[in-house]
Amino acid sequence: MSGQEIFVIIIVVLLLFGADKLPEIARGIGKGMRDFRKATDDIKREFEESTSDIRKDFNDVTSSINSQVNDISQDIQKDVNEVTDDLQKGVNDFKSDIDKDVNEVKDNIEANSVENKSDYKGASNEYGDNYHNYTD
């Protein structure tokens, strides 16, 4: 509102109620504004108190859930590490068994190869001697 509008309203109030009623009206308006402000402050305070309890409960639940999630995550990580270690041990054992079997087969093949060479040499000498016997 502009200054002129306020001046017009004051003049109308003076004409309607008179100069002697004006202080009573001002006191009543002031008391009403104080009561309104007090009620507003009480509502704000009550709202803050109730929401602070809710916020506290919410924060407690959130930290409890975070704690439980962290515990579960650590348990899962521990289980994954154990399974990984067990699998790695199994793979290493399997690899060593295969290496051992391959070395045994290799040794057997080499041993058979040496035997076959000596048998072959003996057989060729035998045939060679017979051949010489026939030609003599």
Tab-separated table of C-alpha atoms in Angstrom:
chain	number	residue	atom	x	y	z
A	1	MET	CA	0.000	0.000	0.000
A	2	SER	CA	1.108	3.449	-0.678
A	3	GLY	CA	1.337	6.281	1.831
A	4	GLN	CA	-1.847	7.946	0.536
A	5	GLU	CA	-3.924	4.761	0.975
A	6	ILE	CA	-2.749	4.349	4.566
A	7	PHE	CA	-3.604	7.996	5.304
A	8	VAL	CA	-7.106	7.517	3.893
A	9	ILE	CA	-7.642	4.387	5.990
A	10	ILE	CA	-6.545	6.220	9.177
A	11	ILE	CA	-8.976	9.078	8.486
A	12	VAL	CA	-11.850	6.615	7.881
A	13	VAL	CA	-11.065	4.772	11.131
A	14	LEU	CA	-10.976	8.083	13.055
A	15	LEU	CA	-14.321	9.125	11.619
A	16	LEU	CA	-15.982	5.765	12.331
A	17	PHE	CA	-14.687	5.040	15.840
A	18	GLY	CA	-13.646	8.421	17.138
A	19	ALA	CA	-10.400	9.558	18.735
A	20	ASP	CA	-11.140	8.113	22.202
A	21	LYS	CA	-11.712	4.524	20.894
A	22	LEU	CA	-8.569	4.531	18.753
A	23	PRO	CA	-6.120	3.577	21.564
A	24	GLU	CA	-8.346	0.628	22.549
A	25	ILE	CA	-8.484	-0.590	18.973
A	26	ALA	CA	-4.689	-0.256	18.623
A	27	ARG	CA	-4.203	-2.217	21.885
A	28	GLY	CA	-6.567	-4.941	20.671
A	29	ILE	CA	-4.801	-5.187	17.310
A	30	GLY	CA	-1.387	-5.279	19.049
A	31	LYS	CA	-2.570	-7.999	21.453
A	32	GLY	CA	-4.020	-10.006	18.555
A	33	MET	CA	-0.741	-9.728	16.630
A	34	ARG	CA	1.230	-10.825	19.721
A	35	ASP	CA	-1.060	-13.817	20.267
A	36	PHE	CA	-0.842	-14.717	16.599
A	37	ARG	CA	2.977	-14.486	16.649
A	38	LYS	CA	3.104	-16.577	19.865
A	39	ALA	CA	0.848	-19.231	18.347
A	40	THR	CA	2.964	-19.259	15.185
A	41	ASP	CA	6.152	-19.629	17.242
A	42	ASP	CA	4.561	-22.443	19.296
A	43	ILE	CA	3.560	-24.254	16.106
A	44	LYS	CA	7.060	-23.814	14.676
A	45	ARG	CA	8.654	-25.055	17.899
A	46	GLU	CA	6.310	-28.071	18.087
A	47	PHE	CA	6.989	-28.844	14.447
A	48	GLU	CA	10.755	-28.632	15.008
A	49	GLU	CA	10.543	-30.852	18.108
A	50	SER	CA	8.454	-33.493	16.375
A	51	THR	CA	10.596	-33.458	13.253
A	52	SER	CA	13.785	-33.565	15.305
A	53	ASP	CA	12.558	-36.786	16.932
A	54	ILE	CA	11.678	-38.158	13.509
A	55	ARG	CA	15.032	-37.023	12.109
A	56	LYS	CA	16.835	-38.640	15.042
A	57	ASP	CA	14.905	-41.881	14.543
A	58	PHE	CA	15.567	-41.735	10.820
A	59	ASN	CA	19.307	-41.186	11.399
A	60	ASP	CA	19.384	-44.062	13.913
A	61	VAL	CA	17.674	-46.395	11.444
A	62	THR	CA	19.957	-45.230	8.632
A	63	SER	CA	23.120	-45.831	10.655
A	64	SER	CA	21.809	-49.209	11.810
A	65	ILE	CA	21.096	-50.224	8.211
A	66	ASN	CA	24.503	-48.945	7.081
A	67	SER	CA	26.180	-50.927	9.853
A	68	GLN	CA	24.315	-54.090	8.917
A	69	VAL	CA	25.054	-53.614	5.211
A	70	ASN	CA	28.750	-53.124	6.005
A	71	ASP	CA	28.773	-56.265	8.165
A	72	ILE	CA	27.066	-58.285	5.436
A	73	SER	CA	29.435	-56.864	2.830
A	74	GLN	CA	32.444	-57.840	4.937
A	75	ASP	CA	31.025	-61.342	5.466
A	76	ILE	CA	30.432	-61.742	1.732
A	77	GLN	CA	33.932	-60.486	0.942
A	78	LYS	CA	35.374	-62.925	3.490
A	79	ASP	CA	33.393	-65.804	1.944
A	80	VAL	CA	34.477	-64.809	-1.565
A	81	ASN	CA	38.108	-64.713	-0.447
A	82	GLU	CA	37.803	-68.153	1.171
A	83	VAL	CA	36.177	-69.641	-1.941
A	84	THR	CA	38.808	-68.001	-4.142
A	85	ASP	CA	41.598	-69.410	-1.980
A	86	ASP	CA	40.004	-72.877	-2.000
A	87	LEU	CA	39.590	-72.777	-5.784
A	88	GLN	CA	43.158	-71.577	-6.265
A	89	LYS	CA	44.443	-74.374	-4.019
A	90	GLY	CA	42.361	-76.913	-5.934
A	91	VAL	CA	43.635	-75.634	-9.274
A	92	ASN	CA	47.236	-75.713	-8.028
A	93	ASP	CA	46.796	-79.259	-6.701
A	94	PHE	CA	45.202	-80.369	-9.974
A	95	LYS	CA	48.013	-78.726	-11.943
A	96	SER	CA	50.683	-80.420	-9.849
A	97	ASP	CA	48.910	-83.789	-10.269
A	98	ILE	CA	48.781	-83.282	-14.036
A	99	ASP	CA	52.441	-82.231	-14.118
A	100	LYS	CA	53.350	-85.316	-12.090
A	101	ASP	CA	51.347	-87.595	-14.419
A	102	VAL	CA	52.868	-85.958	-17.511
A	103	ASN	CA	56.375	-86.468	-16.111
A	104	GLU	CA	55.592	-90.119	-15.344
A	105	VAL	CA	54.291	-90.673	-18.885
A	106	LYS	CA	57.337	-88.876	-20.285
A	107	ASP	CA	59.681	-91.034	-18.201
A	108	ASN	CA	57.848	-94.197	-19.286
A	109	ILE	CA	58.010	-93.172	-22.936
A	110	GLU	CA	61.722	-92.430	-22.643
A	111	ALA	CA	62.348	-95.731	-20.857
A	112	ASN	CA	60.378	-97.641	-23.516
A	113	SER	CA	62.214	-95.782	-26.234
A	114	VAL	CA	65.598	-96.779	-24.792
A	115	GLU	CA	64.424	-100.406	-24.459
A	116	ASN	CA	63.125	-100.463	-27.995
A	117	LYS	CA	66.393	-99.062	-29.336
A	118	SER	CA	68.415	-101.736	-27.547
A	119	ASP	CA	65.988	-104.434	-28.732
A	120	TYR	CA	66.203	-103.101	-32.263
A	121	LYS	CA	70.008	-103.134	-32.200
A	122	GLY	CA	70.025	-106.683	-30.887
A	123	ALA	CA	67.537	-107.782	-33.499
A	124	SER	CA	69.444	-106.172	-36.338
A	125	ASN	CA	72.668	-107.855	-35.203
A	126	GLU	CA	70.872	-111.149	-35.120
A	127	TYR	CA	69.498	-110.712	-38.610
A	128	GLY	CA	72.766	-109.376	-39.789
A	129	ASP	CA	74.607	-112.447	-38.453
A	130	ASN	CA	72.130	-114.756	-40.125
A	131	TYR	CA	72.545	-112.881	-43.327
A	132	HIS	CA	76.269	-113.370	-43.101
A	133	ASN	CA	75.747	-117.032	-42.346
A	134	TYR	CA	73.764	-117.491	-45.515
A	135	THR	CA	76.228	-115.721	-47.688
A	136	ASP	CA	79.344	-117.469	-46.394
